[in-house]
Each structure stands twice: as C-alpha cells, then as structure tokens.
Amino acid sequence: MSPDVIIKGQSFKGDPSIVGDSNALGFRWRPGSTKNSILIEDCIIDANGAAEGLKFSYVHDVIVKRCTIIGGYEDCVDIVRGGDIFFEECVFIANKTKHHFTIKCDVSNVEIKNCIFRNNFNRWWDGACVDLGNWGSYNTEFMPTTRDIKITDCTLENISWWKKILTRRIYAENPEVINTDGYNLKIPSFFVKLFWGLRRWQTQ
C-alpha cells in the first residue's frame, strides 16, 4: 500500500528569523485530523539556523530513507509523541547542535538503521547523538516512557572520543543497540525525579 504522503528528491531550508520552535520540514497530527503515512526519500533537510531540521509531532507510520539532515541549534531530528518511525541510510549532521536526535514524550517503535551521525554535538555534559526521554511540555502530566528504540549498524563520524555518547536515557527504556559504537548513558532515576518535580513546579 502506497504511503499517503510521498516526498522525494527535494531540498528544504529552515527560516532562522522565526522565533521559537521552528524547523526546515515538519509534520504533526492532532486528534480529529486525518492520519497520513509518510515516505521521505533522497532529500536534503537543512535547519539553516532554525531549531531543528526535521520535526515529527504525534505522527505515526513514517519512513525516511537516504536523506541528509543538517541540525539547528536544537536537533537534526526531533520526535515528540507518536511512533512507528523508520530511518535508513540517512546522514545526521550536527552544526553546533544540542543533539543529533531527540525522542521524547511517549514515543515508541523508532528504528535508526545503517545511518551516520556526523560531527560533534554542542556540549558533552548536555548532549548525545540520540537523546531519549528528555523533558517536554507534555510531561506536566504522567506519560508512558519513551520505548522500543532500536539503533542498528550505524556509524559515528568526526566525533571526538569524549563525545561518543550514542544514547542518553532519561525517562526512557533501554534502547536496543546492534553493531553500533558509542557509550549508552543512563541518568539515575533520582535525578530524573528531582528534575521532573522541579519542571512541573515551574510550569504550575
């Protein structure tokens, strides 16, 4: 069955003049609207100074293949809620980027296969190639953990040894990592609970 939305061989650039959450290419779904499956192939997606290159918010059934995604000051790819998302043969290029990937707020079943994470993310003490289960605005109420994340046959290029943090797990289950180098860092649950409590207090 053909995807509902097909994007092939196109280039996208973000607008750095937009203040706040901005991206070069983004998709979102909200209850009551039509759900669409998505295929993105052979595209160049450049944040160009915006927050993110590619953004998915509450979407499902997505395939991204052979794309080059250049990060903004936040991420190359940002996934908030949703799931059943598959990346294959993509290149994620950090450009003073906080993380190559952020996956948070009740996301499940994401696979990153045969992809390249290129260039150092911005700060070793607050970054990772794949950041799992970080705080998001939806966490003011209870949500399930980020889960069923799989990273297979991926490569880290031009990344300093002290920044080879493949995954950082906060409010998330352990990812499945196959044939991919890099450290898998778990933030202790005590600090997560403390941080969650502080953030919820701040947003009251």
PDB file of N, CA, C and O in Angstrom, residues 119-184:
ATOM      1  N   ASN A 119      29.783  14.774  13.055  1.00  0.00           N
ATOM      2  CA  ASN A 119      30.217  15.972  13.782  1.00  0.00           C
ATOM      3  C   ASN A 119      29.785  15.932  15.247  1.00  0.00           C
ATOM      4  O   ASN A 119      28.772  15.345  15.607  1.00  0.00           O
ATOM      5  N   ASN A 120      30.578  16.598  16.069  1.00  0.00           N
ATOM      6  CA  ASN A 120      30.293  16.685  17.495  1.00  0.00           C
ATOM      7  C   ASN A 120      28.992  17.427  17.766  1.00  0.00           C
ATOM      8  O   ASN A 120      28.714  18.452  17.130  1.00  0.00           O
ATOM      9  N   PHE A 121      28.195  16.912  18.710  1.00  0.00           N
ATOM     10  CA  PHE A 121      27.115  17.736  19.234  1.00  0.00           C
ATOM     11  C   PHE A 121      27.733  18.806  20.127  1.00  0.00           C
ATOM     12  O   PHE A 121      28.922  18.778  20.435  1.00  0.00           O
ATOM     13  N   ASN A 122      26.922  19.756  20.577  1.00  0.00           N
ATOM     14  CA  ASN A 122      27.463  21.002  21.128  1.00  0.00           C
ATOM     15  C   ASN A 122      28.200  20.830  22.453  1.00  0.00           C
ATOM     16  O   ASN A 122      29.379  21.161  22.557  1.00  0.00           O
ATOM     17  N   ARG A 123      27.528  20.305  23.473  1.00  0.00           N
ATOM     18  CA  ARG A 123      28.121  20.242  24.814  1.00  0.00           C
ATOM     19  C   ARG A 123      28.112  18.798  25.318  1.00  0.00           C
ATOM     20  O   ARG A 123      27.066  18.170  25.382  1.00  0.00           O
ATOM     21  N   TRP A 124      29.272  18.303  25.733  1.00  0.00           N
ATOM     22  CA  TRP A 124      29.357  16.914  26.167  1.00  0.00           C
ATOM     23  C   TRP A 124      28.540  16.666  27.424  1.00  0.00           C
ATOM     24  O   TRP A 124      28.042  15.558  27.642  1.00  0.00           O
ATOM     25  N   TRP A 125      28.364  17.674  28.293  1.00  0.00           N
ATOM     26  CA  TRP A 125      27.634  17.474  29.548  1.00  0.00           C
ATOM     27  C   TRP A 125      26.112  17.599  29.360  1.00  0.00           C
ATOM     28  O   TRP A 125      25.355  17.346  30.287  1.00  0.00           O
ATOM     29  N   ASP A 126      25.674  18.007  28.196  1.00  0.00           N
ATOM     30  CA  ASP A 126      24.238  18.147  27.961  1.00  0.00           C
ATOM     31  C   ASP A 126      23.926  17.801  26.513  1.00  0.00           C
ATOM     32  O   ASP A 126      23.344  18.597  25.778  1.00  0.00           O
ATOM     33  N   GLY A 127      24.322  16.602  26.105  1.00  0.00           N
ATOM     34  CA  GLY A 127      24.083  16.225  24.721  1.00  0.00           C
ATOM     35  C   GLY A 127      24.315  14.747  24.488  1.00  0.00           C
ATOM     36  O   GLY A 127      24.857  14.031  25.323  1.00  0.00           O
ATOM     37  N   ALA A 128      23.879  14.290  23.331  1.00  0.00           N
ATOM     38  CA  ALA A 128      24.074  12.900  22.906  1.00  0.00           C
ATOM     39  C   ALA A 128      23.723  12.810  21.429  1.00  0.00           C
ATOM     40  O   ALA A 128      23.056  13.697  20.883  1.00  0.00           O
ATOM     41  N   CYS A 129      24.168  11.746  20.793  1.00  0.00           N
ATOM     42  CA  CYS A 129      23.701  11.518  19.423  1.00  0.00           C
ATOM     43  C   CYS A 129      22.198  11.280  19.427  1.00  0.00           C
ATOM     44  O   CYS A 129      21.464  11.863  18.623  1.00  0.00           O
ATOM     45  N   VAL A 130      21.720  10.440  20.356  1.00  0.00           N
ATOM     46  CA  VAL A 130      20.286  10.163  20.466  1.00  0.00           C
ATOM     47  C   VAL A 130      19.879  10.401  21.922  1.00  0.00           C
ATOM     48  O   VAL A 130      20.275   9.635  22.815  1.00  0.00           O
ATOM     49  N   ASP A 131      19.127  11.443  22.154  1.00  0.00           N
ATOM     50  CA  ASP A 131      18.668  11.795  23.497  1.00  0.00           C
ATOM     51  C   ASP A 131      17.269  11.220  23.703  1.00  0.00           C
ATOM     52  O   ASP A 131      16.341  11.557  22.967  1.00  0.00           O
ATOM     53  N   LEU A 132      17.107  10.371  24.701  1.00  0.00           N
ATOM     54  CA  LEU A 132      15.878   9.606  24.881  1.00  0.00           C
ATOM     55  C   LEU A 132      15.134  10.053  26.138  1.00  0.00           C
ATOM     56  O   LEU A 132      15.691  10.016  27.244  1.00  0.00           O
ATOM     57  N   GLY A 133      13.881  10.436  25.974  1.00  0.00           N
ATOM     58  CA  GLY A 133      13.017  10.684  27.111  1.00  0.00           C
ATOM     59  C   GLY A 133      13.322  11.933  27.883  1.00  0.00           C
ATOM     60  O   GLY A 133      13.129  11.981  29.106  1.00  0.00           O
ATOM     61  N   ASN A 134      13.783  12.976  27.201  1.00  0.00           N
ATOM     62  CA  ASN A 134      14.015  14.248  27.884  1.00  0.00           C
ATOM     63  C   ASN A 134      12.678  14.911  28.210  1.00  0.00           C
ATOM     64  O   ASN A 134      11.621  14.503  27.750  1.00  0.00           O
ATOM     65  N   TRP A 135      12.760  15.975  28.992  1.00  0.00           N
ATOM     66  CA  TRP A 135      11.555  16.711  29.376  1.00  0.00           C
ATOM     67  C   TRP A 135      10.914  17.374  28.162  1.00  0.00           C
ATOM     68  O   TRP A 135      11.601  17.891  27.264  1.00  0.00           O
ATOM     69  N   GLY A 136       9.586  17.356  28.115  1.00  0.00           N
ATOM     70  CA  GLY A 136       8.823  18.091  27.117  1.00  0.00           C
ATOM     71  C   GLY A 136       7.600  18.688  27.780  1.00  0.00           C
ATOM     72  O   GLY A 136       7.217  18.313  28.894  1.00  0.00           O
ATOM     73  N   SER A 137       6.977  19.596  27.099  1.00  0.00           N
ATOM     74  CA  SER A 137       5.838  20.303  27.692  1.00  0.00           C
ATOM     75  C   SER A 137       4.689  19.354  28.059  1.00  0.00           C
ATOM     76  O   SER A 137       3.901  19.645  28.962  1.00  0.00           O
ATOM     77  N   TYR A 138       4.596  18.198  27.381  1.00  0.00           N
ATOM     78  CA  TYR A 138       3.523  17.247  27.682  1.00  0.00           C
ATOM     79  C   TYR A 138       3.769  16.490  28.989  1.00  0.00           C
ATOM     80  O   TYR A 138       2.875  15.840  29.516  1.00  0.00           O
ATOM     81  N   ASN A 139       4.987  16.560  29.518  1.00  0.00           N
ATOM     82  CA  ASN A 139       5.313  15.841  30.744  1.00  0.00           C
ATOM     83  C   ASN A 139       4.798  16.510  32.007  1.00  0.00           C
ATOM     84  O   ASN A 139       5.092  16.052  33.113  1.00  0.00           O
ATOM     85  N   THR A 140       4.043  17.592  31.869  1.00  0.00           N
ATOM     86  CA  THR A 140       3.402  18.168  33.053  1.00  0.00           C
ATOM     87  C   THR A 140       2.402  17.183  33.648  1.00  0.00           C
ATOM     88  O   THR A 140       2.051  17.283  34.821  1.00  0.00           O
ATOM     89  N   GLU A 141       1.926  16.231  32.845  1.00  0.00           N
ATOM     90  CA  GLU A 141       1.094  15.142  33.321  1.00  0.00           C
ATOM     91  C   GLU A 141       1.813  13.827  33.037  1.00  0.00           C
ATOM     92  O   GLU A 141       2.742  13.776  32.231  1.00  0.00           O
ATOM     93  N   PHE A 142       1.362  12.756  33.706  1.00  0.00           N
ATOM     94  CA  PHE A 142       2.013  11.464  33.512  1.00  0.00           C
ATOM     95  C   PHE A 142       1.905  11.013  32.056  1.00  0.00           C
ATOM     96  O   PHE A 142       0.853  11.098  31.432  1.00  0.00           O
ATOM     97  N   MET A 143       3.015  10.512  31.521  1.00  0.00           N
ATOM     98  CA  MET A 143       3.039   9.906  30.190  1.00  0.00           C
ATOM     99  C   MET A 143       3.891   8.642  30.248  1.00  0.00           C
ATOM    100  O   MET A 143       4.828   8.557  31.061  1.00  0.00           O
ATOM    101  N   PRO A 144       3.613   7.669  29.394  1.00  0.00           N
ATOM    102  CA  PRO A 144       4.484   6.492  29.320  1.00  0.00           C
ATOM    103  C   PRO A 144       5.900   6.884  28.896  1.00  0.00           C
ATOM    104  O   PRO A 144       6.117   7.924  28.277  1.00  0.00           O
ATOM    105  N   THR A 145       6.849   6.044  29.234  1.00  0.00           N
ATOM    106  CA  THR A 145       8.234   6.311  28.873  1.00  0.00           C
ATOM    107  C   THR A 145       8.456   6.174  27.369  1.00  0.00           C
ATOM    108  O   THR A 145       7.699   5.506  26.660  1.00  0.00           O
ATOM    109  N   THR A 146       9.512   6.801  26.881  1.00  0.00           N
ATOM    110  CA  THR A 146       9.992   6.542  25.520  1.00  0.00           C
ATOM    111  C   THR A 146      10.511   5.104  25.486  1.00  0.00           C
ATOM    112  O   THR A 146      11.253   4.677  26.375  1.00  0.00           O
ATOM    113  N   ARG A 147      10.151   4.346  24.438  1.00  0.00           N
ATOM    114  CA  ARG A 147      10.418   2.908  24.483  1.00  0.00           C
ATOM    115  C   ARG A 147      10.522   2.312  23.069  1.00  0.00           C
ATOM    116  O   ARG A 147      10.121   2.939  22.099  1.00  0.00           O
ATOM    117  N   ASP A 148      11.067   1.100  23.025  1.00  0.00           N
ATOM    118  CA  ASP A 148      11.199   0.342  21.764  1.00  0.00           C
ATOM    119  C   ASP A 148      11.970   1.142  20.720  1.00  0.00           C
ATOM    120  O   ASP A 148      11.538   1.304  19.575  1.00  0.00           O
ATOM    121  N   ILE A 149      13.134   1.630  21.134  1.00  0.00           N
ATOM    122  CA  ILE A 149      14.039   2.346  20.230  1.00  0.00           C
ATOM    123  C   ILE A 149      15.157   1.391  19.828  1.00  0.00           C
ATOM    124  O   ILE A 149      15.759   0.727  20.684  1.00  0.00           O
ATOM    125  N   LYS A 150      15.446   1.330  18.552  1.00  0.00           N
ATOM    126  CA  LYS A 150      16.446   0.394  18.037  1.00  0.00           C
ATOM    127  C   LYS A 150      17.432   1.136  17.139  1.00  0.00           C
ATOM    128  O   LYS A 150      17.030   1.882  16.250  1.00  0.00           O
ATOM    129  N   ILE A 151      18.718   0.923  17.384  1.00  0.00           N
ATOM    130  CA  ILE A 151      19.779   1.550  16.591  1.00  0.00           C
ATOM    131  C   ILE A 151      20.663   0.429  16.060  1.00  0.00           C
ATOM    132  O   ILE A 151      21.282  -0.311  16.832  1.00  0.00           O
ATOM    133  N   THR A 152      20.723   0.296  14.736  1.00  0.00           N
ATOM    134  CA  THR A 152      21.377  -0.851  14.117  1.00  0.00           C
ATOM    135  C   THR A 152      22.354  -0.411  13.034  1.00  0.00           C
ATOM    136  O   THR A 152      22.008   0.398  12.162  1.00  0.00           O
ATOM    137  N   ASP A 153      23.587  -0.929  13.086  1.00  0.00           N
ATOM    138  CA  ASP A 153      24.573  -0.758  12.011  1.00  0.00           C
ATOM    139  C   ASP A 153      24.821   0.718  11.682  1.00  0.00           C
ATOM    140  O   ASP A 153      24.945   1.092  10.500  1.00  0.00           O
ATOM    141  N   CYS A 154      24.893   1.541  12.708  1.00  0.00           N
ATOM    142  CA  CYS A 154      25.139   2.973  12.487  1.00  0.00           C
ATOM    143  C   CYS A 154      26.601   3.320  12.770  1.00  0.00           C
ATOM    144  O   CYS A 154      27.326   2.572  13.428  1.00  0.00           O
ATOM    145  N   THR A 155      27.031   4.478  12.277  1.00  0.00           N
ATOM    146  CA  THR A 155      28.423   4.909  12.371  1.00  0.00           C
ATOM    147  C   THR A 155      28.497   6.317  12.937  1.00  0.00           C
ATOM    148  O   THR A 155      27.673   7.171  12.598  1.00  0.00           O
ATOM    149  N   LEU A 156      29.497   6.559  13.788  1.00  0.00           N
ATOM    150  CA  LEU A 156      29.775   7.897  14.300  1.00  0.00           C
ATOM    151  C   LEU A 156      31.001   8.439  13.568  1.00  0.00           C
ATOM    152  O   LEU A 156      32.067   7.808  13.598  1.00  0.00           O
ATOM    153  N   GLU A 157      30.852   9.572  12.889  1.00  0.00           N
ATOM    154  CA  GLU A 157      31.934  10.156  12.100  1.00  0.00           C
ATOM    155  C   GLU A 157      32.305  11.541  12.621  1.00  0.00           C
ATOM    156  O   GLU A 157      31.426  12.346  12.947  1.00  0.00           O
ATOM    157  N   ASN A 158      33.611  11.791  12.679  1.00  0.00           N
ATOM    158  CA  ASN A 158      34.123  13.096  13.073  1.00  0.00           C
ATOM    159  C   ASN A 158      33.582  13.521  14.439  1.00  0.00           C
ATOM    160  O   ASN A 158      33.217  14.675  14.654  1.00  0.00           O
ATOM    161  N   ILE A 159      33.535  12.584  15.352  1.00  0.00           N
ATOM    162  CA  ILE A 159      33.074  12.841  16.711  1.00  0.00           C
ATOM    163  C   ILE A 159      34.212  12.504  17.669  1.00  0.00           C
ATOM    164  O   ILE A 159      34.771  11.401  17.622  1.00  0.00           O
ATOM    165  N   SER A 160      34.559  13.435  18.535  1.00  0.00           N
ATOM    166  CA  SER A 160      35.644  13.248  19.491  1.00  0.00           C
ATOM    167  C   SER A 160      35.325  12.099  20.445  1.00  0.00           C
ATOM    168  O   SER A 160      34.158  11.834  20.750  1.00  0.00           O
ATOM    169  N   TRP A 161      36.352  11.422  20.930  1.00  0.00           N
ATOM    170  CA  TRP A 161      36.119  10.226  21.740  1.00  0.00           C
ATOM    171  C   TRP A 161      35.305  10.540  22.987  1.00  0.00           C
ATOM    172  O   TRP A 161      34.495   9.726  23.425  1.00  0.00           O
ATOM    173  N   TRP A 162      35.491  11.728  23.579  1.00  0.00           N
ATOM    174  CA  TRP A 162      34.755  12.058  24.802  1.00  0.00           C
ATOM    175  C   TRP A 162      33.306  12.482  24.521  1.00  0.00           C
ATOM    176  O   TRP A 162      32.530  12.690  25.441  1.00  0.00           O
ATOM    177  N   LYS A 163      32.975  12.605  23.254  1.00  0.00           N
ATOM    178  CA  LYS A 163      31.591  12.907  22.890  1.00  0.00           C
ATOM    179  C   LYS A 163      30.905  11.740  22.178  1.00  0.00           C
ATOM    180  O   LYS A 163      29.829  11.908  21.619  1.00  0.00           O
ATOM    181  N   LYS A 164      31.509  10.566  22.252  1.00  0.00           N
ATOM    182  CA  LYS A 164      30.886   9.408  21.609  1.00  0.00           C
ATOM    183  C   LYS A 164      29.800   8.811  22.517  1.00  0.00           C
ATOM    184  O   LYS A 164      29.809   7.629  22.861  1.00  0.00           O
ATOM    185  N   ILE A 165      28.865   9.684  22.896  1.00  0.00           N
ATOM    186  CA  ILE A 165      27.705   9.263  23.678  1.00  0.00           C
ATOM    187  C   ILE A 165      26.596   8.947  22.675  1.00  0.00           C
ATOM    188  O   ILE A 165      25.935   9.850  22.164  1.00  0.00           O
ATOM    189  N   LEU A 166      26.435   7.693  22.373  1.00  0.00           N
ATOM    190  CA  LEU A 166      25.437   7.301  21.368  1.00  0.00           C
ATOM    191  C   LEU A 166      24.030   7.595  21.866  1.00  0.00           C
ATOM    192  O   LEU A 166      23.220   8.197  21.150  1.00  0.00           O
ATOM    193  N   THR A 167      23.729   7.171  23.102  1.00  0.00           N
ATOM    194  CA  THR A 167      22.403   7.422  23.660  1.00  0.00           C
ATOM    195  C   THR A 167      22.529   7.980  25.077  1.00  0.00           C
ATOM    196  O   THR A 167      23.440   7.610  25.827  1.00  0.00           O
ATOM    197  N   ARG A 168      21.605   8.853  25.418  1.00  0.00           N
ATOM    198  CA  ARG A 168      21.440   9.309  26.801  1.00  0.00           C
ATOM    199  C   ARG A 168      19.997   9.026  27.185  1.00  0.00           C
ATOM    200  O   ARG A 168      19.071   9.543  26.574  1.00  0.00           O
ATOM    201  N   ARG A 169      19.821   8.189  28.206  1.00  0.00           N
ATOM    202  CA  ARG A 169      18.480   7.739  28.595  1.00  0.00           C
ATOM    203  C   ARG A 169      18.047   8.472  29.855  1.00  0.00           C
ATOM    204  O   ARG A 169      18.708   8.396  30.891  1.00  0.00           O
ATOM    205  N   ILE A 170      16.941   9.180  29.745  1.00  0.00           N
ATOM    206  CA  ILE A 170      16.411   9.920  30.891  1.00  0.00           C
ATOM    207  C   ILE A 170      15.111   9.243  31.327  1.00  0.00           C
ATOM    208  O   ILE A 170      15.125   8.354  32.150  1.00  0.00           O
ATOM    209  N   TYR A 171      13.977   9.620  30.748  1.00  0.00           N
ATOM    210  CA  TYR A 171      12.700   8.972  31.060  1.00  0.00           C
ATOM    211  C   TYR A 171      12.386   8.041  29.892  1.00  0.00           C
ATOM    212  O   TYR A 171      11.529   8.325  29.057  1.00  0.00           O
ATOM    213  N   ALA A 172      13.119   6.944  29.846  1.00  0.00           N
ATOM    214  CA  ALA A 172      13.038   6.050  28.690  1.00  0.00           C
ATOM    215  C   ALA A 172      13.517   4.662  29.073  1.00  0.00           C
ATOM    216  O   ALA A 172      14.302   4.489  30.010  1.00  0.00           O
ATOM    217  N   GLU A 173      13.065   3.679  28.313  1.00  0.00           N
ATOM    218  CA  GLU A 173      13.565   2.323  28.467  1.00  0.00           C
ATOM    219  C   GLU A 173      14.881   2.176  27.714  1.00  0.00           C
ATOM    220  O   GLU A 173      15.217   2.977  26.840  1.00  0.00           O
ATOM    221  N   ASN A 174      15.616   1.118  28.045  1.00  0.00           N
ATOM    222  CA  ASN A 174      16.879   0.871  27.363  1.00  0.00           C
ATOM    223  C   ASN A 174      16.656   0.682  25.867  1.00  0.00           C
ATOM    224  O   ASN A 174      15.780  -0.090  25.461  1.00  0.00           O
ATOM    225  N   PRO A 175      17.435   1.378  25.031  1.00  0.00           N
ATOM    226  CA  PRO A 175      17.337   1.123  23.587  1.00  0.00           C
ATOM    227  C   PRO A 175      18.045  -0.182  23.228  1.00  0.00           C
ATOM    228  O   PRO A 175      18.919  -0.654  23.956  1.00  0.00           O
ATOM    229  N   GLU A 176      17.649  -0.750  22.110  1.00  0.00           N
ATOM    230  CA  GLU A 176      18.357  -1.910  21.570  1.00  0.00           C
ATOM    231  C   GLU A 176      19.406  -1.403  20.594  1.00  0.00           C
ATOM    232  O   GLU A 176      19.069  -0.776  19.588  1.00  0.00           O
ATOM    233  N   VAL A 177      20.662  -1.657  20.899  1.00  0.00           N
ATOM    234  CA  VAL A 177      21.770  -1.169  20.072  1.00  0.00           C
ATOM    235  C   VAL A 177      22.498  -2.370  19.486  1.00  0.00           C
ATOM    236  O   VAL A 177      22.973  -3.244  20.221  1.00  0.00           O
ATOM    237  N   ILE A 178      22.599  -2.424  18.158  1.00  0.00           N
ATOM    238  CA  ILE A 178      23.209  -3.550  17.461  1.00  0.00           C
ATOM    239  C   ILE A 178      24.299  -3.035  16.523  1.00  0.00           C
ATOM    240  O   ILE A 178      24.053  -2.169  15.678  1.00  0.00           O
ATOM    241  N   ASN A 179      25.512  -3.551  16.709  1.00  0.00           N
ATOM    242  CA  ASN A 179      26.631  -3.259  15.801  1.00  0.00           C
ATOM    243  C   ASN A 179      26.825  -1.753  15.611  1.00  0.00           C
ATOM    244  O   ASN A 179      27.025  -1.281  14.487  1.00  0.00           O
ATOM    245  N   THR A 180      26.781  -1.014  16.695  1.00  0.00           N
ATOM    246  CA  THR A 180      26.962   0.440  16.654  1.00  0.00           C
ATOM    247  C   THR A 180      27.798   0.856  17.858  1.00  0.00           C
ATOM    248  O   THR A 180      27.453   0.524  18.997  1.00  0.00           O
ATOM    249  N   ASP A 181      28.896   1.579  17.609  1.00  0.00           N
ATOM    250  CA  ASP A 181      29.777   2.011  18.683  1.00  0.00           C
ATOM    251  C   ASP A 181      29.178   3.195  19.433  1.00  0.00           C
ATOM    252  O   ASP A 181      28.225   3.827  18.978  1.00  0.00           O
ATOM    253  N   GLY A 182      29.807   3.506  20.568  1.00  0.00           N
ATOM    254  CA  GLY A 182      29.396   4.657  21.360  1.00  0.00           C
ATOM    255  C   GLY A 182      28.907   4.251  22.729  1.00  0.00           C
ATOM    256  O   GLY A 182      28.503   3.107  22.964  1.00  0.00           O
ATOM    257  N   TYR A 183      28.947   5.198  23.650  1.00  0.00           N
ATOM    258  CA  TYR A 183      28.512   4.957  25.026  1.00  0.00           C
ATOM    259  C   TYR A 183      26.990   5.078  25.116  1.00  0.00           C
ATOM    260  O   TYR A 183      26.372   5.872  24.417  1.00  0.00           O
ATOM    261  N   ASN A 184      26.433   4.289  26.033  1.00  0.00           N
ATOM    262  CA  ASN A 184      24.999   4.376  26.325  1.00  0.00           C
ATOM    263  C   ASN A 184      24.853   4.813  27.775  1.00  0.00           C
ATOM    264  O   ASN A 184      25.109   4.046  28.699  1.00  0.00           O
TER     265      ASN A 184
END
